[in-house]
Short mmCIF file of C-alpha atoms and ligand atoms in Angstrom, two decimals:
data_model
loop_
_atom_site.label_atom_id
_atom_site.label_comp_id
_atom_site.label_asym_id
_atom_site.label_seq_id
_atom_site.Cartn_x
_atom_site.Cartn_y
_atom_site.Cartn_z
CA MET A 1 -0.02 0.05 0.06
CA ASN A 2 1.45 3.41 -0.91
CA ASP A 3 1.32 6.42 1.20
CA HIS A 4 -0.92 8.90 -0.46
CA SER A 5 -1.28 11.12 2.73
CA THR A 6 0.48 14.17 1.58
CA GLU A 7 -1.12 14.24 -1.86
CA GLN A 8 -2.99 17.45 -2.94
CA PRO A 9 -6.63 17.06 -3.97
CA ALA A 10 -5.77 17.68 -7.86
CA GLU A 11 -3.08 14.88 -7.61
CA THR A 12 -5.50 12.54 -5.95
CA VAL A 13 -8.43 13.14 -8.48
CA ALA A 14 -5.72 12.78 -11.17
CA ARG A 15 -4.55 9.44 -9.89
CA LEU A 16 -7.96 8.02 -9.59
CA ARG A 17 -8.82 9.17 -12.92
CA ALA A 18 -5.82 7.44 -14.31
CA THR A 19 -6.95 4.17 -12.75
CA PHE A 20 -10.47 4.64 -14.11
CA ARG A 21 -9.24 5.39 -17.57
CA SER A 22 -7.17 2.29 -17.50
CA GLY A 23 -10.23 0.20 -17.37
CA ARG A 24 -9.40 -1.60 -14.05
CA THR A 25 -12.78 -0.55 -12.38
CA GLN A 26 -14.97 -1.74 -15.22
CA PRO A 27 -15.16 -5.62 -14.93
CA VAL A 28 -17.88 -6.87 -12.43
CA GLU A 29 -15.35 -9.15 -10.94
CA TRP A 30 -13.29 -5.97 -9.68
CA ARG A 31 -16.44 -4.39 -8.28
CA THR A 32 -17.64 -7.47 -6.44
CA ALA A 33 -14.16 -7.96 -5.03
CA GLN A 34 -14.08 -4.42 -3.63
CA LEU A 35 -17.72 -5.05 -2.08
CA ARG A 36 -16.42 -8.23 -0.50
CA ARG A 37 -13.50 -6.50 0.76
CA LEU A 38 -15.60 -3.84 2.29
CA ARG A 39 -17.87 -6.50 3.92
CA GLU A 40 -14.62 -8.18 5.34
CA MET A 41 -13.57 -4.79 6.79
CA LEU A 42 -17.02 -4.29 8.41
CA THR A 43 -17.03 -7.97 9.84
CA THR A 44 -13.32 -7.77 11.03
CA HIS A 45 -13.38 -4.32 12.35
CA GLY A 46 -16.94 -3.74 13.23
CA ALA A 47 -16.12 -3.36 17.00
CA ASP A 48 -13.57 -0.80 16.16
CA LEU A 49 -16.00 1.26 14.33
CA ALA A 50 -18.62 0.76 17.01
CA GLU A 51 -16.07 2.11 19.53
CA ALA A 52 -15.37 5.20 17.53
CA LEU A 53 -19.21 5.82 17.03
CA HIS A 54 -19.45 5.53 20.70
CA ALA A 55 -16.74 8.16 21.19
CA ASP A 56 -18.31 10.54 18.77
CA LEU A 57 -21.95 10.14 19.62
CA GLY A 58 -22.29 7.91 22.56
CA LYS A 59 -24.01 5.34 20.19
CA SER A 60 -24.43 1.96 22.05
CA SER A 61 -22.83 -0.85 20.37
CA THR A 62 -26.27 -2.44 19.55
CA GLU A 63 -27.29 0.72 17.86
CA ALA A 64 -24.06 1.15 16.08
CA PHE A 65 -24.25 -2.47 14.56
CA ARG A 66 -28.11 -2.23 13.78
CA THR A 67 -28.19 1.12 12.08
CA GLU A 68 -24.55 1.54 10.72
CA ILE A 69 -22.50 -1.70 10.44
CA ASP A 70 -24.95 -4.39 9.86
CA PHE A 71 -27.08 -1.98 7.81
CA THR A 72 -24.25 -1.66 5.35
CA ILE A 73 -23.51 -5.33 5.25
CA ARG A 74 -27.07 -5.91 4.38
CA GLU A 75 -26.81 -3.28 1.58
CA ILE A 76 -23.66 -5.05 0.32
CA ASP A 77 -25.19 -8.57 0.39
CA HIS A 78 -28.26 -7.24 -1.54
CA THR A 79 -26.10 -5.66 -4.18
CA LEU A 80 -23.73 -8.72 -4.62
CA GLU A 81 -26.79 -10.86 -4.99
CA HIS A 82 -28.39 -8.70 -7.85
CA LEU A 83 -25.68 -6.66 -9.37
CA ALA A 84 -25.16 -8.94 -12.45
CA ASP A 85 -29.05 -8.68 -12.96
CA TRP A 86 -29.16 -4.89 -12.60
CA LEU A 87 -26.21 -4.47 -15.04
CA ARG A 88 -27.67 -6.47 -17.68
CA PRO A 89 -28.46 -4.48 -20.91
CA GLU A 90 -32.05 -3.95 -21.65
CA PRO A 91 -33.28 -4.39 -25.03
CA ALA A 92 -35.66 -1.74 -26.34
CA PRO A 93 -38.14 -2.26 -29.25
CA VAL A 94 -37.10 -0.43 -32.52
CA PRO A 95 -39.52 1.41 -34.61
CA ALA A 96 -40.47 -0.02 -38.04
CA HIS A 97 -38.72 2.80 -40.19
CA LEU A 98 -35.24 1.53 -38.91
CA GLY A 99 -35.87 -2.04 -40.52
CA ALA A 100 -36.34 -5.37 -38.91
CA ASP A 101 -32.73 -6.12 -38.58
CA ALA A 102 -32.06 -3.03 -36.26
CA THR A 103 -31.80 -3.57 -32.64
CA ALA A 104 -31.62 -1.20 -29.70
CA ARG A 105 -30.64 -1.50 -26.05
CA THR A 106 -29.53 0.39 -23.01
CA GLN A 107 -26.33 -0.09 -21.12
CA TYR A 108 -25.03 1.26 -17.78
CA ASP A 109 -21.72 3.04 -18.11
CA PRO A 110 -19.75 4.01 -15.04
CA LEU A 111 -19.33 7.70 -14.69
CA GLY A 112 -15.68 8.02 -13.70
CA VAL A 113 -14.53 9.56 -10.46
CA VAL A 114 -17.17 10.16 -7.92
CA LEU A 115 -16.98 12.28 -4.68
CA VAL A 116 -18.89 11.37 -1.65
CA ILE A 117 -19.24 13.75 1.18
CA ALA A 118 -20.74 12.32 4.38
CA PRO A 119 -22.27 13.89 7.59
CA TRP A 120 -21.55 13.05 11.16
CA ASN A 121 -25.01 11.48 12.52
CA TYR A 122 -24.57 8.09 10.85
CA PRO A 123 -20.86 8.55 9.85
CA VAL A 124 -20.34 4.91 8.82
CA GLN A 125 -23.46 4.16 7.04
CA LEU A 126 -23.73 7.34 5.08
CA LEU A 127 -20.32 7.34 3.90
CA LEU A 128 -20.07 3.60 3.12
CA THR A 129 -23.44 3.03 1.47
CA PRO A 130 -22.96 5.58 -1.29
CA LEU A 131 -19.44 4.26 -1.64
CA LEU A 132 -20.48 0.77 -2.29
CA GLY A 133 -23.05 1.91 -4.85
CA ALA A 134 -20.49 3.84 -6.63
CA LEU A 135 -18.01 0.92 -6.64
CA ALA A 136 -20.71 -1.40 -7.75
CA SER A 137 -21.28 0.92 -10.63
CA GLY A 138 -17.55 0.77 -11.61
CA ASN A 139 -16.34 4.17 -10.58
CA ALA A 140 -13.29 5.32 -8.73
CA VAL A 141 -14.42 7.25 -5.51
CA VAL A 142 -13.07 9.88 -3.20
CA VAL A 143 -14.66 9.99 0.20
CA LYS A 144 -14.87 12.70 2.69
CA PRO A 145 -15.94 11.67 6.09
CA SER A 146 -17.40 14.31 8.51
CA GLU A 147 -14.98 16.16 10.71
CA MET A 148 -17.58 16.49 13.25
CA ALA A 149 -17.42 12.71 14.01
CA PRO A 150 -13.60 12.68 14.33
CA ALA A 151 -12.97 9.16 15.96
CA THR A 152 -15.08 7.63 13.05
CA SER A 153 -13.36 9.71 10.34
CA ALA A 154 -9.98 8.50 11.74
CA ALA A 155 -11.18 5.05 11.87
CA LEU A 156 -12.51 5.02 8.22
CA ALA A 157 -9.28 6.68 6.90
CA ARG A 158 -7.17 4.03 8.55
CA LEU A 159 -9.38 0.98 7.62
CA LEU A 160 -10.53 1.68 4.09
CA PRO A 161 -7.12 1.85 2.36
CA ARG A 162 -6.13 -1.36 4.13
CA HIS A 163 -9.05 -3.09 2.53
CA LEU A 164 -9.88 -1.35 -0.83
CA ASP A 165 -7.94 -0.72 -4.08
CA THR A 166 -6.11 2.51 -3.15
CA ASP A 167 -5.64 3.34 -6.74
CA ALA A 168 -9.46 3.61 -7.03
CA VAL A 169 -10.60 4.81 -3.57
CA ALA A 170 -9.19 7.55 -1.62
CA VAL A 171 -10.17 8.99 1.73
CA VAL A 172 -9.71 12.72 2.29
CA GLU A 173 -10.26 13.80 5.85
CA GLY A 174 -10.88 17.34 6.79
CA ALA A 175 -13.27 20.22 7.33
CA VAL A 176 -14.42 23.31 5.29
CA PRO A 177 -10.99 24.15 3.63
CA GLU A 178 -10.36 20.62 2.69
CA THR A 179 -13.88 20.12 1.32
CA THR A 180 -13.66 23.48 -0.49
CA ALA A 181 -10.37 22.32 -2.25
CA LEU A 182 -11.94 19.02 -3.36
CA LEU A 183 -14.92 20.72 -4.77
CA ALA A 184 -12.90 22.95 -6.87
CA GLU A 185 -11.79 19.71 -8.82
CA ARG A 186 -13.75 18.16 -11.67
CA PHE A 187 -15.68 14.99 -10.61
CA ASP A 188 -18.28 12.99 -12.63
CA HIS A 189 -20.66 12.99 -9.84
CA ILE A 190 -21.00 14.46 -6.42
CA PHE A 191 -23.06 12.72 -3.66
CA TYR A 192 -23.58 14.92 -0.81
CA THR A 193 -25.51 14.16 2.48
CA GLY A 194 -25.89 17.10 5.09
CA ASN A 195 -27.78 20.27 5.25
CA GLY A 196 -29.38 22.45 2.70
CA THR A 197 -27.08 25.44 3.12
CA VAL A 198 -23.82 23.33 2.37
CA GLY A 199 -25.94 21.46 -0.37
CA ARG A 200 -26.18 24.83 -2.26
CA ILE A 201 -22.36 25.41 -1.89
CA VAL A 202 -21.94 21.87 -3.31
CA MET A 203 -24.34 22.52 -6.18
CA ARG A 204 -22.67 25.77 -7.03
CA ALA A 205 -19.17 24.15 -7.15
CA ALA A 206 -20.53 21.37 -9.25
CA ALA A 207 -22.15 23.66 -11.79
CA GLU A 208 -18.57 24.99 -12.62
CA HIS A 209 -17.91 21.55 -14.28
CA LEU A 210 -21.44 20.62 -15.08
CA THR A 211 -21.17 17.81 -12.59
CA PRO A 212 -24.38 16.10 -11.64
CA VAL A 213 -25.14 15.97 -7.96
CA THR A 214 -27.25 13.78 -5.61
CA LEU A 215 -28.04 15.89 -2.63
CA GLU A 216 -29.44 14.00 0.50
CA LEU A 217 -30.75 16.69 2.86
CA GLY A 218 -33.18 16.94 5.52
CA GLY A 219 -35.89 19.03 6.99
CA LYS A 220 -39.03 18.65 9.24
CA SER A 221 -40.59 15.29 8.78
CA PRO A 222 -44.17 15.32 10.16
CA ALA A 223 -45.98 12.54 11.84
CA PHE A 224 -49.84 12.59 11.58
CA VAL A 225 -51.74 10.78 14.01
CA ASP A 226 -55.34 10.04 13.22
CA ARG A 227 -58.33 9.84 15.51
CA GLY A 228 -58.96 6.29 16.50
CA ALA A 229 -55.39 4.89 16.09
CA ASP A 230 -54.16 2.73 18.83
CA LEU A 231 -52.12 5.26 20.81
CA SER A 232 -50.12 2.81 22.93
CA VAL A 233 -48.70 1.44 19.77
CA VAL A 234 -48.36 4.86 18.19
CA ALA A 235 -46.34 6.40 21.10
CA ASP A 236 -44.21 3.41 21.43
CA ARG A 237 -43.23 3.46 17.70
CA LEU A 238 -42.75 7.24 17.66
CA VAL A 239 -40.55 7.13 20.76
CA ARG A 240 -38.36 4.46 19.18
CA GLY A 241 -38.00 6.27 15.80
CA LYS A 242 -37.68 9.85 17.29
CA PHE A 243 -35.16 9.08 20.09
CA LEU A 244 -32.78 6.61 18.12
CA ASN A 245 -29.25 8.33 17.96
CA ALA A 246 -30.74 11.04 20.50
CA GLY A 247 -33.01 12.31 17.59
CA GLN A 248 -29.96 13.15 15.20
CA THR A 249 -31.64 11.09 12.31
CA CYS A 250 -32.40 12.82 8.95
CA VAL A 251 -35.76 10.82 8.79
CA ALA A 252 -36.71 10.93 12.38
CA PRO A 253 -40.28 12.19 12.93
CA ASP A 254 -39.69 15.91 13.63
CA TYR A 255 -43.19 16.82 14.92
CA VAL A 256 -46.56 15.37 15.65
CA LEU A 257 -49.59 16.54 13.89
CA THR A 258 -52.96 15.61 15.49
CA ASP A 259 -56.30 16.83 16.67
CA PRO A 260 -56.52 18.27 20.20
CA GLU A 261 -58.30 15.18 21.75
CA THR A 262 -55.70 12.71 20.46
CA ALA A 263 -53.04 15.03 21.46
CA ARG A 264 -54.24 15.00 25.20
CA ALA A 265 -54.64 10.98 25.09
CA LEU A 266 -51.16 10.60 23.69
CA GLU A 267 -49.48 12.59 26.55
CA PRO A 268 -49.50 9.65 29.11
CA GLU A 269 -48.66 7.29 26.42
CA PHE A 270 -45.56 9.08 25.47
CA ALA A 271 -44.44 9.40 29.17
CA ARG A 272 -45.01 5.58 29.44
CA ALA A 273 -43.32 4.66 26.24
CA VAL A 274 -40.18 6.75 26.98
CA GLU A 275 -39.90 4.93 30.35
CA ALA A 276 -40.52 1.43 28.72
CA VAL A 277 -37.82 2.05 26.16
CA PHE A 278 -35.06 4.06 28.12
CA GLY A 279 -36.10 3.45 31.80
CA ALA A 280 -37.03 5.80 34.57
CA ASP A 281 -33.80 7.57 34.17
CA PRO A 282 -32.76 7.84 30.25
CA GLN A 283 -29.68 9.63 31.44
CA SER A 284 -28.14 6.15 32.82
CA SER A 285 -29.50 4.23 29.85
CA ARG A 286 -26.87 2.77 27.73
CA GLU A 287 -29.19 2.84 24.70
CA PHE A 288 -29.60 6.56 24.64
CA GLY A 289 -27.10 8.68 22.78
CA ARG A 290 -25.50 12.21 23.37
CA ILE A 291 -25.53 15.40 21.28
CA VAL A 292 -22.80 15.55 18.88
CA ASN A 293 -21.18 18.88 20.33
CA GLU A 294 -21.88 22.11 22.44
CA ARG A 295 -23.10 24.05 19.65
CA HIS A 296 -25.81 21.60 18.78
CA PHE A 297 -26.51 21.08 22.62
CA ASP A 298 -27.02 24.88 23.11
CA ARG A 299 -29.28 25.32 19.94
CA LEU A 300 -31.36 22.32 21.32
CA GLY A 301 -31.56 23.73 24.77
CA SER A 302 -32.98 27.02 23.60
CA LEU A 303 -36.03 24.99 21.83
CA LEU A 304 -37.09 23.32 25.18
CA GLY A 305 -39.26 26.28 26.09
CA SER A 306 -41.18 26.06 23.03
CA GLY A 307 -44.25 24.30 24.63
CA ARG A 308 -45.46 22.52 27.79
CA THR A 309 -43.18 19.58 28.86
CA VAL A 310 -44.94 16.33 28.69
CA THR A 311 -41.90 14.18 29.58
CA GLY A 312 -38.26 14.94 29.83
CA GLY A 313 -36.81 18.45 29.74
CA HIS A 314 -33.65 17.62 31.84
CA THR A 315 -30.11 18.52 30.25
CA ASP A 316 -26.56 18.16 31.38
CA ARG A 317 -24.05 20.32 29.25
CA ALA A 318 -21.11 18.37 30.63
CA THR A 319 -22.06 15.15 29.09
CA LYS A 320 -24.31 16.66 26.20
CA TYR A 321 -27.37 14.99 27.44
CA ILE A 322 -30.70 16.13 26.74
CA ALA A 323 -33.52 13.95 27.92
CA PRO A 324 -36.10 12.44 25.46
CA THR A 325 -38.59 15.26 25.70
CA VAL A 326 -42.09 15.60 24.36
CA LEU A 327 -43.56 18.97 24.29
CA ALA A 328 -47.36 19.69 24.11
CA ASP A 329 -49.41 22.83 23.19
CA VAL A 330 -46.80 23.93 20.76
CA ASP A 331 -47.53 26.82 18.56
CA PRO A 332 -46.66 26.63 14.98
CA LYS A 333 -44.87 29.85 15.24
CA ALA A 334 -42.70 28.55 18.23
CA PRO A 335 -38.88 28.32 17.74
CA VAL A 336 -39.01 24.57 17.75
CA MET A 337 -41.27 24.62 14.67
CA GLN A 338 -39.09 26.75 12.44
CA GLU A 339 -36.28 24.37 11.69
CA GLU A 340 -35.25 20.79 11.58
CA ILE A 341 -34.98 19.94 15.28
CA PHE A 342 -32.24 17.20 14.80
CA GLY A 343 -32.43 16.17 18.59
CA PRO A 344 -34.60 14.53 21.22
CA ILE A 345 -37.32 17.02 21.27
CA LEU A 346 -40.85 15.95 19.89
CA PRO A 347 -43.41 18.79 19.80
CA VAL A 348 -47.06 18.11 19.33
CA VAL A 349 -48.97 20.56 17.15
CA THR A 350 -52.69 20.37 16.93
CA VAL A 351 -54.93 20.61 13.77
CA ALA A 352 -58.72 20.31 13.54
CA ASP A 353 -58.69 17.46 11.08
CA LEU A 354 -57.12 15.74 8.08
CA ASP A 355 -57.90 18.56 5.69
CA GLU A 356 -55.97 20.99 8.05
CA ALA A 357 -53.24 18.54 8.42
CA ILE A 358 -52.65 18.29 4.70
CA ALA A 359 -52.80 21.97 4.36
CA PHE A 360 -50.20 22.38 7.28
CA ILE A 361 -47.88 19.90 5.51
CA ASN A 362 -48.26 21.39 1.94
CA ASP A 363 -47.69 25.04 3.31
CA ARG A 364 -44.17 24.02 4.38
CA ASP A 365 -41.05 22.77 2.51
CA LYS A 366 -41.46 19.14 1.09
CA PRO A 367 -40.18 16.77 3.90
CA LEU A 368 -37.73 14.01 3.61
CA ALA A 369 -40.45 11.75 5.22
CA LEU A 370 -43.89 11.86 6.08
CA TYR A 371 -45.38 9.45 8.59
CA ALA A 372 -48.92 8.62 9.38
CA PHE A 373 -50.59 6.41 11.92
CA THR A 374 -54.25 5.75 10.78
CA GLU A 375 -56.69 2.79 10.35
CA SER A 376 -58.26 4.46 7.49
CA ASP A 377 -57.54 3.55 3.93
CA HIS A 378 -59.09 6.79 2.88
CA THR A 379 -56.75 8.80 5.00
CA ARG A 380 -53.77 6.77 3.68
CA GLU A 381 -54.93 7.37 0.06
CA ARG A 382 -55.54 11.07 0.69
CA LEU A 383 -52.04 11.65 2.25
CA ALA A 384 -50.32 9.56 -0.52
CA ALA A 385 -52.15 11.48 -3.29
CA GLU A 386 -52.20 14.98 -1.88
CA THR A 387 -48.86 15.49 -0.21
CA SER A 388 -45.34 15.22 -1.53
CA SER A 389 -42.32 13.85 0.37
CA GLY A 390 -39.15 12.01 -0.16
CA GLY A 391 -40.64 8.88 1.44
CA LEU A 392 -44.05 8.08 3.01
CA GLY A 393 -44.21 5.58 5.96
CA PHE A 394 -47.58 4.33 7.29
CA GLY A 395 -47.60 2.94 10.76
CA LEU A 396 -43.78 2.72 11.36
CA PRO A 397 -41.14 5.61 11.14
CA LEU A 398 -37.68 5.29 9.62
CA ALA A 399 -38.16 1.74 8.31
CA HIS A 400 -38.76 2.72 4.67
CA LEU A 401 -35.08 3.21 4.44
CA THR A 402 -34.06 -0.11 5.33
CA VAL A 403 -35.90 -1.59 2.33
CA SER A 404 -33.16 -1.96 -0.23
CA ASP A 405 -35.54 -2.22 -3.02
CA LEU A 406 -36.96 1.29 -2.40
CA PRO A 407 -35.24 4.42 -3.51
CA PHE A 408 -33.96 6.55 -0.63
CA GLY A 409 -33.87 10.38 -1.15
CA GLY A 410 -35.61 13.74 -0.92
CA VAL A 411 -37.70 16.03 -3.02
CA GLY A 412 -37.48 19.89 -3.05
CA GLU A 413 -35.78 21.26 0.01
CA SER A 414 -35.08 17.72 1.26
CA GLY A 415 -32.85 16.83 -1.63
CA MET A 416 -32.59 15.52 -5.12
CA GLY A 417 -31.86 12.08 -6.49
CA SER A 418 -31.89 8.81 -4.54
CA TYR A 419 -30.10 5.72 -3.77
CA HIS A 420 -29.95 2.19 -2.15
CA GLY A 421 -30.11 -1.00 -4.03
CA ARG A 422 -30.53 -0.65 -7.79
CA TYR A 423 -31.29 3.11 -7.43
CA SER A 424 -27.52 3.48 -6.52
CA ILE A 425 -26.78 1.89 -9.92
CA GLU A 426 -28.88 4.49 -11.58
CA THR A 427 -27.27 7.30 -9.67
CA PHE A 428 -23.85 6.26 -10.26
CA SER A 429 -24.08 5.10 -13.83
CA HIS A 430 -24.93 6.71 -17.15
CA ARG A 431 -27.65 4.72 -18.88
CA LYS A 432 -26.26 4.83 -22.50
CA ALA A 433 -28.76 4.28 -25.45
CA VAL A 434 -27.17 2.01 -28.13
CA LEU A 435 -28.62 1.38 -31.71
CA SER A 436 -27.16 -1.26 -34.05
CA LYS A 437 -27.96 -1.64 -37.52
CA PRO A 438 -25.99 -4.30 -39.63
CA LEU A 439 -24.14 -2.68 -42.82
CA GLY A 440 -25.15 -5.64 -45.02
P1 LIG B 501 -22.07 18.03 8.65
O1 LIG B 501 -21.72 19.25 9.47
O2 LIG B 501 -21.20 16.75 9.03
O3 LIG B 501 -21.85 18.41 7.19
C1 LIG B 501 -21.95 17.45 6.15
C2 LIG B 501 -20.66 17.44 5.37
O4 LIG B 501 -20.44 18.88 4.68
C3 LIG B 501 -19.35 17.18 6.08
O5 LIG B 501 -18.41 16.16 5.39
C4 LIG B 501 -18.76 18.55 6.18
O6 LIG B 501 -17.36 18.57 6.23
C5 LIG B 501 -19.20 19.19 4.80
N1 LIG B 501 -19.24 20.63 4.95
C6 LIG B 501 -19.58 21.47 5.88
N2 LIG B 501 -19.46 22.80 5.60
C7 LIG B 501 -18.98 22.78 4.37
C8 LIG B 501 -18.77 23.92 3.50
N3 LIG B 501 -18.79 25.17 3.83
N4 LIG B 501 -18.30 23.48 2.13
C9 LIG B 501 -18.02 22.26 1.90
N5 LIG B 501 -18.43 21.14 2.80
C10 LIG B 501 -18.79 21.59 3.76
O7 LIG B 501 -23.57 17.54 8.65
P2 LIG B 501 -24.79 18.42 8.78
O8 LIG B 501 -25.06 19.10 7.63
O9 LIG B 501 -24.87 19.07 10.12
O10 LIG B 501 -25.74 17.07 8.88
C11 LIG B 501 -27.16 17.20 9.49
C12 LIG B 501 -28.03 17.67 8.24
O11 LIG B 501 -27.98 16.46 7.37
C13 LIG B 501 -29.40 17.45 8.68
O12 LIG B 501 -30.17 18.55 8.04
C14 LIG B 501 -29.91 16.22 8.27
O13 LIG B 501 -31.37 16.09 8.05
C15 LIG B 501 -29.15 15.90 7.09
N6 LIG B 501 -29.01 14.52 6.78
C16 LIG B 501 -29.66 14.06 5.55
C17 LIG B 501 -29.45 12.68 5.46
C18 LIG B 501 -30.28 12.10 4.18
O14 LIG B 501 -29.82 10.93 3.94
N7 LIG B 501 -31.00 12.71 3.45
C19 LIG B 501 -28.84 11.94 6.34
C20 LIG B 501 -28.29 12.43 7.35
C21 LIG B 501 -28.23 13.78 7.64
#
C-alpha cells in the first residue's frame, strides 16, 4: 500500500482518474471484489467502528451495529446478489422505419471519479452506502468523512485503504477548507449528505464543471396521528423512531400533527413509552445517545421552552445529554417549529382534522419523510395523493429506508436524487442508448 497522505486534491483526482481510464474498475469481478473486501472490513473491524461511534456520539454498540455496520453489510449482500442482473443491458423495441434487422438496448456505463461527502450523524452508513453503490457501478471514488465525528473519520481513513484498491478509492479527511479544495476539482458525480445550506455550496461548485449531484438533505418530517389509532402502539413507535441516535436522524419524525383530543390522550402514552424504552432515568440508559457537540446542545436547549413539557426536559451540558422530551401545546410559530430539530425533542402541534393537516404539510417545505398512523384506507390514500415527500411511512417511522428495493432520497428542500439497491446503480451510472444496424 502506497502512502498518499501528502497528496493534494488535484493529484488524488488525477491518480484516480488514471485508474478509471485504465479500465481497471470496469469488470464486474473488480467491483464485487471491492464489495467483498468492504464487507470483510466491516465484519473484522465492526467493533473498532462501534467504539469510534461511541466516542463521537455515545452510540450504544447495539445501535451502532444495527443502524450502521449491519445495515451496510445487508446493503452489500443485496448488491452482490443482484448486481449482475441490474447491470444487464435492456433491449428496447425498434420502430419499423429502422428496419427489422436493427436492434436497440440500454447499457449502464460507470461515470468516472465520484466524490462522496458524508455527515456526522450516521458517519459509517452514510459514507459507506454511497461508496459501495459507486464501486458497484464501476467508478473510482473519493470519500470525505465528516470532521464532526472525528473518531469515526479517523477509523475510516485508517481502515478503508487497508481493504480497498487504493488506486481507485481515496479517503480525504478534513473540514471546510479541505472540502472546498476538493470541490474545486472536476468530478463526474458528487454525492452529498448533510444540510441544505452546504448543499447549495456543493451544487454551485458542481455547476462549474457541469457535474451532476445527488443531495441527500433533511428538513421537518411530520408524523400525522389519526383519530382512533391505537395510541399505545403509536407512542411506542414514535418514541423508538424519534429518540434513536438522540433524535439526530435525518428521517426522524420531527413533530406530531394531530387533533386536540388525540394529542391529550397521547401525553400519558408518550411518558409511558419513554420509560418503557429508556427506563425511568434515560441518562443512565446505555441505549440513549448524546448530542454531537456543544453548539448543537445549546441550539437544542434553546428550543425546550417552546411548549409544555409532557416528559423529559432535563439537560446536562457536561455530558451533552438532553432527555427524550415531548412538548405539548406547541404553537406553529414557536422556535421549535421553525427549523429541523435534529435532537431528542418531539413537539405536538394540533390541527382540527385531516384537511387541516394536509394544508399544514403542504404550506411548508417538502419533507424527507412523512409518517401517518391511521386505520383508515381513505386517510392513507389522501395523504399519498395530496402531499409530496421523499418517502412515506404508514404505521412505522424510519423503516422505509431499510428496504433496499426502495429508492431513498428527498424532494424539493429535502434533496434531489436517490440511492440504495438498484437506485444506487441508476445514480452512479450513465444509462447509454445503443442502436445497431447491420451494414449488409
Ligand atoms: P456535517 O456538518 O457533518 O456536514 C456534512 C458534510 O459537509 C461534512 O462532510 C462537512 O465537512 C461538509 N461541509 C460542511 N460545511 C461545508 C462547506 N462550507 N463547504 C463544503 N463542505 C462542507 O453534517 P450536517 O449538515 O450538520 O448534517 C445534518 C443535516 O444532514 C441534517 O439536516 C440532516 O437532516 C441531514 N441529513 C440527511 C440525510 C439524508 O440521507 N437525507 C442523512 C443524514 C443527515
